[in-house]
Coordinates of C-alpha atoms in Angstrom, one line a residue:
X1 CA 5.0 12.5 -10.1
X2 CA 4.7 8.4 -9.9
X3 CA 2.5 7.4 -7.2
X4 CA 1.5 3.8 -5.9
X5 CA -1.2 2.6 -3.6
X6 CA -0.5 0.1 -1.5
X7 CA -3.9 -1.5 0.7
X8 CA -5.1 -3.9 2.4
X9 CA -8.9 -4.4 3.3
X10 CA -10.9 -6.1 5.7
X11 CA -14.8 -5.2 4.8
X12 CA -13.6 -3.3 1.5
X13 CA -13.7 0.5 3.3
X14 CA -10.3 0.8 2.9
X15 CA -10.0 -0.5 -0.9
X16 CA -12.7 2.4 -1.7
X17 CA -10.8 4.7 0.1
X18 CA -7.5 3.2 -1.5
X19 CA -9.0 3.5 -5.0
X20 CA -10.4 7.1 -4.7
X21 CA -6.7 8.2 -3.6
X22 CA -5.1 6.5 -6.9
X23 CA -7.6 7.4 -8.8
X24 CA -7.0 11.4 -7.4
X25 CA -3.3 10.7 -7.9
X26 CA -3.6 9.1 -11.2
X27 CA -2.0 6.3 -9.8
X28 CA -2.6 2.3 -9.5
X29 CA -3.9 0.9 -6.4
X30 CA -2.5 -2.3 -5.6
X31 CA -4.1 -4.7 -3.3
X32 CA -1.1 -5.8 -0.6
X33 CA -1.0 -9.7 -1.4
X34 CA -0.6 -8.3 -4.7
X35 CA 2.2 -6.1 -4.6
X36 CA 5.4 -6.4 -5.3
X37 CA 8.8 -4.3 -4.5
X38 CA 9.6 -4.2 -8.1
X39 CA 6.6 -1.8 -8.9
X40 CA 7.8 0.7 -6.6
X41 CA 10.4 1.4 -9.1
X42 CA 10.4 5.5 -10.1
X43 CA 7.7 6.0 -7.3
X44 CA 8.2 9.1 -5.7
X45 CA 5.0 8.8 -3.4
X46 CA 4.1 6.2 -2.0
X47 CA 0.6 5.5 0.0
X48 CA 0.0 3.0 2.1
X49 CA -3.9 2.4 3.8
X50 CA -4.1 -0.3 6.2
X51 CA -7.8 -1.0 8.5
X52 CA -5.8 -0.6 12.0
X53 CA -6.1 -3.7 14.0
X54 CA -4.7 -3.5 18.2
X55 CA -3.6 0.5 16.9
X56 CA -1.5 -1.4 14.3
X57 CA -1.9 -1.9 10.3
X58 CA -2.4 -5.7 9.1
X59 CA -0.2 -8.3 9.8
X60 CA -0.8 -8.6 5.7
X61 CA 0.9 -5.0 4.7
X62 CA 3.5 -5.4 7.8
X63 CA 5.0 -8.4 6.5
X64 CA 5.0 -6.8 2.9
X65 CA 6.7 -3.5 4.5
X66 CA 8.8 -5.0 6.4
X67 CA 10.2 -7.8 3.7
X68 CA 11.1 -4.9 1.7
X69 CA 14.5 -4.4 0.6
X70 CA 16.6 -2.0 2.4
X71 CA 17.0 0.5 -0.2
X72 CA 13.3 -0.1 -1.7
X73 CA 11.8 2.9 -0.5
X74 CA 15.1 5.3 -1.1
X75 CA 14.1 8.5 -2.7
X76 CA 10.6 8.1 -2.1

């Protein structure tokens, strides 16, 4: 199974936990103002860690979530 780790950090807690998950997975954690749509191509999970700020993720990995293409996330 393809997996990809999508984060975003604020005092790094999250990246650690971001990379501990990948590395479980043996997957690539990507850093969100690094990511790109095209590398969720034949992912079947997909994990997404996010600090919560006002009981809500990042603005960072909302914009990138939500200026993903439509059909982006199909099958995963």
């Amino acid at each position: 199974m393809k997996a990809l780790v999508v984060y975003d950090s604020v005092f790094g807690n999250t990246a650690q936990i971001a990379k501990a998950i990948a590395e479980a997975l043996g997957a690539q954690a990507v850093q969100v103002d690094s990511a790109r749509a095209e590398q969720l191509a034949g992912v079947e999970l997909l994990v997404v860690g996010s600090p919560t700020r006002q009981f809500a993720a990042t603005p960072a990995l909302m914009a990138w979530l939500n200026g993903l293409p439509a059909d982006a996330l199909k099958g995963v």
